[in-house]
Every structure is written in structure tokens, then in C-alpha cells.
Amino acid sequence: MADQTTIRRWNETLRMPCLDGWRGISILVVLFGHFTPLPWINMGRVGVELFFVLSGRLMAEMLFIQKQALGPFFRRRIARVWPALAAFVAVISANPLGIAAWRVEASDIAATLSFTVNYVNLMTNIATVFDHVWSLSVEEHSYVLLALLALAARRWVLNVPLLLGALALAAILNGTVQTLLGGLSYFQVYWRTDVRIASILMAGAVYLHVREKNYVLSGWQGYAPLFLAVLGVALNANVVPDWVKYSFGTACMALAIGTVDRANPRLIKLLEHPILVHFGLWSFSLYVWQQAFYVLKEDLPSTVVARLLLLSCAIACGLLSFYIVEQPCRRFLNRHWGRPLRQVSSTGASAH
């Protein structure tokens, strides 16, 4: 079991302001895409892709560089996700305001809390207020796969970057075949873990390769992460075929996040702007709660004022969730969960 000193060291390594800034941009892009949509690009999709590649980099760092023990790894993932999500599901299920768009069935709740939304939705329609959990489902499934690969890598000699890259390529080919030959629709392909996990795996592969080779970005190369991110966004335009979006588009974003900490200092400083960093810290609760107000768009006039009202409500609820539920529960669970019983019984409490 990892002791608290080790966990603090993990946190310090992962707590890079520029990565928080990337996360902040990701949630702002999602919010922008949902409440002020553009006709030529799905910015909500772009924001989720930015989240996925960031997750791939962070998971690669934790599991293959720091070699975190799997017990603490999963406990911290649960502490990160479950409290805020469970609180959201409870509030929506209670539906205290009687909002029609918030009415859900027991099957919707089960699929949401079991992180199977993305596959259940292929067979039956999940309540729209919960369908954004498809992306959390992909992430949770990726944690399990990456943990198993990490376990294998600790027992046998494996070329992990090559393995992750091969699995990412397989997922991309799977999505391409389903789209071009299977005739499946955008959502039937895009929400599947066996397709979208490519973003997470590819980002992990790129990050591990960059670390292994210790690439240095000098001169104009220092702006390469920015150019790659912009190109990745451009490749997500509606006119671009879906299979290109989740292959070349994702590859650009994976390369950007894999090298962002080696970027020009000016670019890093921009990512470390306090506004972006704070939105990055709030991002999970904001993402969970934005859907509750996104689904109300059709019930209000399509005006700037109405959209700003919904966006403001989403941000307010997200912040309440972060400070009242997510952060306190996360700290409590990380401090107490997994502590040996003999220590708890002897002190009567658990110290961080």
C-alpha cells in the first residue's frame, strides 16, 4: 500500500499547472460547444477529445512511469469520480422541480452508475440528461485496461509505447470499418469504448515515447504543440469524414498533449493562466452538471440571454458540486480509505 508521503509525491508530479490549463480549455470548449454551438464544427466533441488525450497522458505517467500500486490507483479514481456523479444522479432522479427533461427510469440510473451508458444506449435510448456519461464510461473502461497492461509490464518485459500504439491503431481501424463498411451512424460508432479508447491509448503511447527519447523542442519547434492542437481541432470540422476525425485528428491532439510540457515557455505560461487552471480544477463537476442545463435548451427561446442563463446555472451548480461534494468527499476518502485498521483503532482517526 502506498503511504501518504508517496501519494503526496504522486500528486506533486501530476499537479502541473499547464496540464490543469489544458483541462480548463477542455471544459470551456465543451461548455462553448453546448451552449453557443457553431454550425461547422462540434466543439463539444473537440472538448471531450482534449479530455481523453489528457487522461491518456496522466494514466501513462501514473501506471508506467510512477508505477503506482493498483489498489491506491483505483481507490483514487473512485474517490475522484463517484461522489460528484452519485450526487448528480441523486438530484436528477429526485427531480425536485419536476422538469420533464430530468425524468429518468431505473434503467437509466443503473446504466449511469455502472458506466455502461455508451453500450446500453446502442440498444435502448438512455435519458439525455445522463447520456454524457458515455465519455466517463470510456475513461473508466480505459483505467481497467491500462491497469491490466501495467500489471503485465511489471511482470514481463514489454515495449509499452509500441503496445499502446498498436492497440490504439486497432481501435481506430475498428471504428473505420464500422463506419465505412458497417454503415453505422456517428453515435453508434463514436460512443463505443472499443473505438474511442484510441484517444487515451494513443496519447499514452506518445507521452511514453517522448519521455523515453527525451525530445527537446527548441526554437520554432516550441510552438509545435499549439500547431498540432489547432490542426487537431480543424480536423474535427463537420466536413471532415468521421474516420479522419478519430484517427488523424486524434493523433494531432495526442502529439500536442504528449509534448506540451516541452513547449515554448510563453505557451506554457499561457496554459498556466489562473483562469484556465481554476476551470481545470472545477472541470469534472462542471462537466457532470452542464448536461442538466444543456438538455433544457429546447424548452427556452433560442436567444443569447437564454443560453447565458443556462450556462450560468450550469457553472453555478458545478461549483457547488465541486466545493460541497467533490472536493470534501475526495479528500476524506483519500485520507481514510485503505488505512490499516490497527492505525485507525489506535489513534481513533486517520491523518493525511
Short mmCIF file of C-alpha atoms in Angstrom, two decimals:
data_model
loop_
_atom_site.label_atom_id
_atom_site.label_comp_id
_atom_site.label_asym_id
_atom_site.label_seq_id
_atom_site.Cartn_x
_atom_site.Cartn_y
_atom_site.Cartn_z
CA MET A 1 0.00 0.00 0.00
CA ALA A 2 1.31 3.44 -0.85
CA ASP A 3 1.89 5.62 2.20
CA GLN A 4 0.71 9.23 2.40
CA THR A 5 4.19 10.59 1.59
CA THR A 6 4.22 8.60 -1.64
CA ILE A 7 0.72 9.78 -2.54
CA ARG A 8 1.71 13.41 -1.94
CA ARG A 9 4.72 12.89 -4.23
CA TRP A 10 2.41 11.47 -6.91
CA ASN A 11 0.15 14.50 -6.59
CA GLU A 12 3.05 16.94 -6.85
CA THR A 13 4.31 15.19 -10.01
CA LEU A 14 0.89 15.18 -11.67
CA ARG A 15 -0.13 18.66 -10.50
CA MET A 16 1.37 20.53 -13.42
CA PRO A 17 -0.37 23.89 -13.91
CA CYS A 18 -0.05 23.64 -17.70
CA LEU A 19 -1.99 20.35 -17.63
CA ASP A 20 -4.64 21.94 -15.43
CA GLY A 21 -4.78 24.72 -18.00
CA TRP A 22 -5.26 22.13 -20.77
CA ARG A 23 -8.08 20.63 -18.73
CA GLY A 24 -9.54 24.12 -18.26
CA ILE A 25 -9.54 24.70 -22.01
CA SER A 26 -11.19 21.30 -22.47
CA ILE A 27 -14.16 22.11 -20.23
CA LEU A 28 -14.51 25.62 -21.65
CA VAL A 29 -14.62 24.14 -25.17
CA VAL A 30 -17.34 21.69 -24.04
CA LEU A 31 -19.37 24.49 -22.47
CA PHE A 32 -18.91 26.69 -25.52
CA GLY A 33 -19.87 23.85 -27.84
CA HIS A 34 -23.04 23.03 -25.91
CA PHE A 35 -24.37 26.49 -25.14
CA THR A 36 -23.08 28.51 -28.11
CA PRO A 37 -22.83 25.87 -30.87
CA LEU A 38 -21.11 26.58 -34.17
CA PRO A 39 -22.70 25.30 -37.39
CA TRP A 40 -19.46 23.98 -38.90
CA ILE A 41 -17.91 22.06 -36.01
CA ASN A 42 -19.00 20.07 -32.96
CA MET A 43 -16.96 21.80 -30.25
CA GLY A 44 -18.43 19.53 -27.59
CA ARG A 45 -16.74 16.62 -29.33
CA VAL A 46 -13.46 18.55 -29.51
CA GLY A 47 -13.58 19.24 -25.79
CA VAL A 48 -14.11 15.57 -25.00
CA GLU A 49 -11.17 14.60 -27.23
CA LEU A 50 -8.99 17.08 -25.35
CA PHE A 51 -10.07 15.40 -22.11
CA PHE A 52 -9.35 11.93 -23.49
CA VAL A 53 -5.80 12.64 -24.62
CA LEU A 54 -5.04 14.36 -21.31
CA SER A 55 -6.33 11.30 -19.48
CA GLY A 56 -4.08 9.07 -21.60
CA ARG A 57 -1.02 11.08 -20.67
CA LEU A 58 -1.86 11.16 -16.95
CA MET A 59 -2.66 7.45 -16.75
CA ALA A 60 0.58 6.60 -18.57
CA GLU A 61 2.51 8.70 -16.05
CA MET A 62 0.82 7.11 -13.03
CA LEU A 63 0.87 3.48 -14.15
CA PHE A 64 4.01 3.15 -16.28
CA ILE A 65 6.36 5.87 -15.01
CA GLN A 66 5.48 6.17 -11.32
CA LYS A 67 4.27 2.56 -11.23
CA GLN A 68 1.51 3.32 -8.76
CA ALA A 69 0.15 0.32 -6.88
CA LEU A 70 -3.17 -0.69 -8.41
CA GLY A 71 -5.08 -0.60 -5.11
CA PRO A 72 -4.42 3.09 -4.40
CA PHE A 73 -4.76 3.85 -8.12
CA PHE A 74 -8.33 2.54 -8.30
CA ARG A 75 -9.30 3.96 -4.92
CA ARG A 76 -8.22 7.41 -6.04
CA ARG A 77 -10.06 7.08 -9.33
CA ILE A 78 -13.24 6.13 -7.47
CA ALA A 79 -12.80 9.00 -5.00
CA ARG A 80 -12.34 11.34 -7.96
CA VAL A 81 -15.45 10.30 -9.88
CA TRP A 82 -18.09 8.60 -7.77
CA PRO A 83 -19.15 11.15 -5.11
CA ALA A 84 -19.90 14.00 -7.53
CA LEU A 85 -21.51 11.69 -10.08
CA ALA A 86 -23.63 9.92 -7.46
CA ALA A 87 -24.81 13.28 -6.06
CA PHE A 88 -25.73 14.44 -9.57
CA VAL A 89 -27.67 11.24 -10.28
CA ALA A 90 -29.47 11.53 -6.93
CA VAL A 91 -30.57 15.12 -7.55
CA ILE A 92 -31.72 14.45 -11.11
CA SER A 93 -33.53 11.26 -10.07
CA ALA A 94 -35.35 13.11 -7.29
CA ASN A 95 -36.20 15.84 -9.83
CA PRO A 96 -37.38 18.32 -7.15
CA LEU A 97 -38.51 20.86 -9.76
CA GLY A 98 -40.48 18.34 -11.80
CA ILE A 99 -38.59 19.16 -15.01
CA ALA A 100 -39.68 16.93 -17.89
CA ALA A 101 -36.15 16.65 -19.35
CA TRP A 102 -34.91 15.37 -15.97
CA ARG A 103 -37.29 12.43 -15.75
CA VAL A 104 -35.37 9.19 -15.71
CA GLU A 105 -36.05 5.49 -15.37
CA ALA A 106 -34.39 2.97 -13.07
CA SER A 107 -32.58 1.54 -16.10
CA ASP A 108 -31.09 4.98 -16.84
CA ILE A 109 -29.75 5.22 -13.30
CA ALA A 110 -28.33 1.69 -13.43
CA ALA A 111 -26.55 2.31 -16.74
CA THR A 112 -25.13 5.59 -15.48
CA LEU A 113 -23.79 4.33 -12.17
CA SER A 114 -22.40 1.15 -13.77
CA PHE A 115 -20.64 3.16 -16.52
CA THR A 116 -22.33 1.21 -19.29
CA VAL A 117 -24.20 4.15 -20.82
CA ASN A 118 -22.20 4.03 -24.04
CA TYR A 119 -23.22 0.44 -24.81
CA VAL A 120 -26.69 0.40 -23.28
CA ASN A 121 -27.51 3.41 -25.45
CA LEU A 122 -26.83 1.28 -28.54
CA MET A 123 -29.75 -0.96 -27.56
CA THR A 124 -32.13 1.45 -25.86
CA ASN A 125 -32.18 5.21 -25.51
CA ILE A 126 -30.76 6.47 -22.23
CA ALA A 127 -32.30 9.65 -20.82
CA THR A 128 -30.44 12.54 -22.47
CA VAL A 129 -29.68 14.11 -19.10
CA PHE A 130 -27.41 11.13 -18.41
CA ASP A 131 -26.04 10.34 -21.86
CA HIS A 132 -22.92 12.49 -21.38
CA VAL A 133 -21.69 9.79 -19.00
CA TRP A 134 -20.69 7.85 -22.14
CA SER A 135 -17.33 9.64 -22.02
CA LEU A 136 -16.84 8.80 -18.34
CA SER A 137 -17.65 5.19 -19.24
CA VAL A 138 -14.88 5.16 -21.84
CA GLU A 139 -12.45 6.57 -19.28
CA GLU A 140 -13.41 4.05 -16.59
CA HIS A 141 -13.03 1.17 -19.02
CA SER A 142 -9.62 2.52 -20.05
CA TYR A 143 -8.48 2.58 -16.41
CA VAL A 144 -9.13 -1.15 -16.16
CA LEU A 145 -7.35 -1.96 -19.42
CA LEU A 146 -4.34 0.23 -18.64
CA ALA A 147 -4.09 -1.20 -15.12
CA LEU A 148 -4.01 -4.73 -16.54
CA LEU A 149 -1.33 -3.71 -19.04
CA ALA A 150 0.66 -2.09 -16.24
CA LEU A 151 0.41 -5.29 -14.21
CA ALA A 152 1.68 -7.29 -17.21
CA ALA A 153 4.51 -4.80 -17.82
CA ARG A 154 5.69 -5.24 -14.23
CA ARG A 155 5.93 -8.99 -14.68
CA TRP A 156 7.30 -9.24 -18.21
CA VAL A 157 9.47 -7.09 -20.43
CA LEU A 158 7.10 -5.23 -22.74
CA ASN A 159 7.54 -2.37 -25.17
CA VAL A 160 4.67 -0.41 -23.63
CA PRO A 161 4.61 2.56 -26.07
CA LEU A 162 4.54 0.16 -29.03
CA LEU A 163 1.82 -1.95 -27.40
CA LEU A 164 -0.35 1.06 -26.59
CA GLY A 165 0.16 2.39 -30.11
CA ALA A 166 -0.82 -0.96 -31.65
CA LEU A 167 -3.98 -1.14 -29.52
CA ALA A 168 -4.84 2.45 -30.45
CA LEU A 169 -4.41 1.61 -34.14
CA ALA A 170 -6.66 -1.44 -33.71
CA ALA A 171 -9.37 0.74 -32.13
CA ILE A 172 -9.06 3.28 -34.97
CA LEU A 173 -9.33 0.55 -37.61
CA ASN A 174 -12.32 -0.88 -35.73
CA GLY A 175 -14.10 2.46 -35.88
CA THR A 176 -13.17 2.97 -39.52
CA VAL A 177 -14.53 -0.43 -40.53
CA GLN A 178 -17.74 0.11 -38.58
CA THR A 179 -18.21 3.50 -40.24
CA LEU A 180 -17.22 2.72 -43.84
CA LEU A 181 -18.24 -0.93 -44.12
CA GLY A 182 -20.67 -1.47 -41.27
CA GLY A 183 -22.79 1.53 -42.17
CA LEU A 184 -23.20 2.51 -38.52
CA SER A 185 -24.13 6.07 -37.62
CA TYR A 186 -21.88 8.62 -35.95
CA PHE A 187 -23.13 7.96 -32.41
CA GLN A 188 -23.26 4.19 -32.88
CA VAL A 189 -19.51 4.28 -33.52
CA TYR A 190 -18.25 7.32 -31.63
CA TRP A 191 -19.56 6.39 -28.17
CA ARG A 192 -18.08 2.88 -28.14
CA THR A 193 -15.14 2.19 -25.85
CA ASP A 194 -13.63 -0.16 -28.44
CA VAL A 195 -13.34 2.86 -30.74
CA ARG A 196 -12.88 5.93 -28.54
CA ILE A 197 -10.29 4.36 -26.27
CA ALA A 198 -7.92 5.03 -29.16
CA SER A 199 -7.59 8.65 -27.97
CA ILE A 200 -6.46 7.59 -24.49
CA LEU A 201 -4.14 4.82 -25.67
CA MET A 202 -2.56 6.93 -28.39
CA ALA A 203 -1.85 9.80 -26.00
CA GLY A 204 -0.29 7.37 -23.54
CA ALA A 205 1.90 5.87 -26.25
CA VAL A 206 3.08 9.28 -27.47
CA TYR A 207 3.85 10.53 -23.97
CA LEU A 208 5.87 7.44 -23.03
CA HIS A 209 7.80 7.60 -26.30
CA VAL A 210 8.58 11.30 -25.86
CA ARG A 211 9.83 10.68 -22.32
CA GLU A 212 11.90 7.71 -23.40
CA LYS A 213 13.60 9.63 -26.20
CA ASN A 214 13.75 12.86 -24.17
CA TYR A 215 12.89 15.04 -27.15
CA VAL A 216 13.76 18.73 -26.88
CA LEU A 217 11.67 21.34 -28.68
CA SER A 218 13.86 24.33 -29.47
CA GLY A 219 13.19 27.50 -31.42
CA TRP A 220 10.05 27.38 -33.52
CA GLN A 221 9.59 23.73 -32.51
CA GLY A 222 8.48 25.02 -29.12
CA TYR A 223 5.19 26.05 -30.72
CA ALA A 224 4.59 22.62 -32.28
CA PRO A 225 2.09 21.58 -29.54
CA LEU A 226 -0.01 24.65 -30.38
CA PHE A 227 0.09 23.99 -34.13
CA LEU A 228 -0.78 20.32 -33.58
CA ALA A 229 -3.70 21.18 -31.28
CA VAL A 230 -5.08 23.69 -33.79
CA LEU A 231 -4.72 21.15 -36.61
CA GLY A 232 -6.49 18.56 -34.46
CA VAL A 233 -9.38 20.95 -33.96
CA ALA A 234 -9.52 21.74 -37.70
CA LEU A 235 -9.68 18.01 -38.49
CA ASN A 236 -12.83 17.80 -36.36
CA ALA A 237 -14.79 20.12 -38.66
CA ASN A 238 -18.10 18.71 -39.83
CA VAL A 239 -16.89 18.42 -43.44
CA VAL A 240 -14.12 16.03 -42.37
CA PRO A 241 -15.09 12.32 -42.54
CA ASP A 242 -15.62 10.69 -39.14
CA TRP A 243 -12.83 8.15 -39.61
CA VAL A 244 -10.37 11.02 -40.19
CA LYS A 245 -11.58 12.81 -37.07
CA TYR A 246 -10.82 9.89 -34.78
CA SER A 247 -7.55 8.93 -36.49
CA PHE A 248 -5.50 11.89 -37.76
CA GLY A 249 -7.42 14.44 -35.68
CA THR A 250 -6.86 12.47 -32.50
CA ALA A 251 -3.21 11.83 -33.40
CA CYS A 252 -2.57 15.57 -33.61
CA MET A 253 -4.09 16.13 -30.17
CA ALA A 254 -2.16 13.19 -28.71
CA LEU A 255 1.11 14.63 -30.05
CA ALA A 256 0.18 18.04 -28.64
CA ILE A 257 -0.50 16.81 -25.10
CA GLY A 258 2.50 14.49 -25.17
CA THR A 259 4.86 17.38 -25.79
CA VAL A 260 3.07 20.33 -24.17
CA ASP A 261 5.38 20.50 -21.15
CA ARG A 262 8.33 20.86 -23.58
CA ALA A 263 6.69 23.75 -25.41
CA ASN A 264 7.90 27.33 -25.64
CA PRO A 265 7.78 28.97 -22.17
CA ARG A 266 5.34 31.58 -23.47
CA LEU A 267 2.90 28.87 -24.47
CA ILE A 268 3.29 27.11 -21.12
CA LYS A 269 2.73 30.41 -19.29
CA LEU A 270 -0.48 30.91 -21.26
CA LEU A 271 -1.72 27.47 -20.25
CA GLU A 272 -0.86 28.28 -16.64
CA HIS A 273 -3.15 31.31 -16.59
CA PRO A 274 -5.09 31.24 -13.27
CA ILE A 275 -8.48 31.32 -15.01
CA LEU A 276 -7.65 28.23 -17.08
CA VAL A 277 -6.12 26.46 -14.08
CA HIS A 278 -9.21 27.10 -11.93
CA PHE A 279 -11.57 25.86 -14.64
CA GLY A 280 -9.34 22.82 -14.90
CA LEU A 281 -9.73 22.12 -11.19
CA TRP A 282 -13.50 22.53 -11.44
CA SER A 283 -13.78 20.64 -14.73
CA PHE A 284 -15.23 17.32 -13.54
CA SER A 285 -18.15 18.80 -11.61
CA LEU A 286 -18.74 21.32 -14.38
CA TYR A 287 -18.83 18.55 -16.98
CA VAL A 288 -21.24 16.46 -14.93
CA TRP A 289 -23.67 19.31 -14.28
CA GLN A 290 -23.61 21.12 -17.63
CA GLN A 291 -25.71 18.34 -19.15
CA ALA A 292 -28.62 19.05 -16.80
CA PHE A 293 -28.98 22.52 -18.34
CA TYR A 294 -27.87 21.61 -21.85
CA VAL A 295 -30.99 19.41 -22.15
CA LEU A 296 -33.18 22.43 -21.32
CA LYS A 297 -32.12 24.40 -24.41
CA GLU A 298 -35.15 23.26 -26.36
CA ASP A 299 -37.51 24.44 -23.62
CA LEU A 300 -36.28 28.05 -23.72
CA PRO A 301 -36.15 30.63 -26.50
CA SER A 302 -33.05 30.35 -28.69
CA THR A 303 -31.63 33.67 -27.57
CA VAL A 304 -28.28 34.77 -26.21
CA VAL A 305 -29.88 35.69 -22.88
CA ALA A 306 -31.48 32.26 -22.50
CA ARG A 307 -28.25 30.47 -23.33
CA LEU A 308 -26.26 32.61 -20.91
CA LEU A 309 -28.84 31.88 -18.23
CA LEU A 310 -28.49 28.13 -18.75
CA LEU A 311 -24.70 28.39 -18.87
CA SER A 312 -24.66 30.42 -15.66
CA CYS A 313 -26.85 27.85 -13.91
CA ALA A 314 -24.60 25.03 -15.12
CA ILE A 315 -21.47 26.75 -13.82
CA ALA A 316 -23.12 27.62 -10.50
CA CYS A 317 -24.25 24.03 -9.91
CA GLY A 318 -20.86 22.72 -10.98
CA LEU A 319 -19.08 24.96 -8.49
CA LEU A 320 -21.47 23.96 -5.72
CA SER A 321 -20.81 20.32 -6.57
CA PHE A 322 -17.04 20.87 -6.51
CA TYR A 323 -16.89 22.67 -3.17
CA ILE A 324 -19.69 20.84 -1.34
CA VAL A 325 -19.40 17.30 -2.72
CA GLU A 326 -16.43 16.53 -4.93
CA GLN A 327 -13.56 18.16 -3.05
CA PRO A 328 -14.63 17.26 0.54
CA CYS A 329 -15.52 13.65 -0.36
CA ARG A 330 -12.35 13.20 -2.37
CA ARG A 331 -10.17 14.46 0.46
CA PHE A 332 -12.00 12.37 3.05
CA LEU A 333 -11.77 9.16 1.01
CA ASN A 334 -8.14 9.70 0.04
CA ARG A 335 -7.26 10.37 3.67
CA HIS A 336 -9.17 7.50 5.28
CA TRP A 337 -9.82 4.82 2.65
CA GLY A 338 -7.40 1.94 2.81
CA ARG A 339 -5.71 2.98 6.04
CA PRO A 340 -4.80 -0.11 8.11
CA LEU A 341 -7.38 -0.88 10.80
CA ARG A 342 -4.76 -1.07 13.54
CA GLN A 343 -3.77 2.55 12.86
CA VAL A 344 -7.35 3.75 12.90
CA SER A 345 -8.19 1.89 16.11
CA SER A 346 -5.07 3.09 17.91
CA THR A 347 -5.49 6.77 17.06
CA GLY A 348 -9.23 6.98 16.70
CA ALA A 349 -8.75 8.96 13.50
CA SER A 350 -6.75 8.93 10.31
CA ALA A 351 -4.17 11.56 9.45
CA HIS A 352 -3.21 12.56 5.93
#
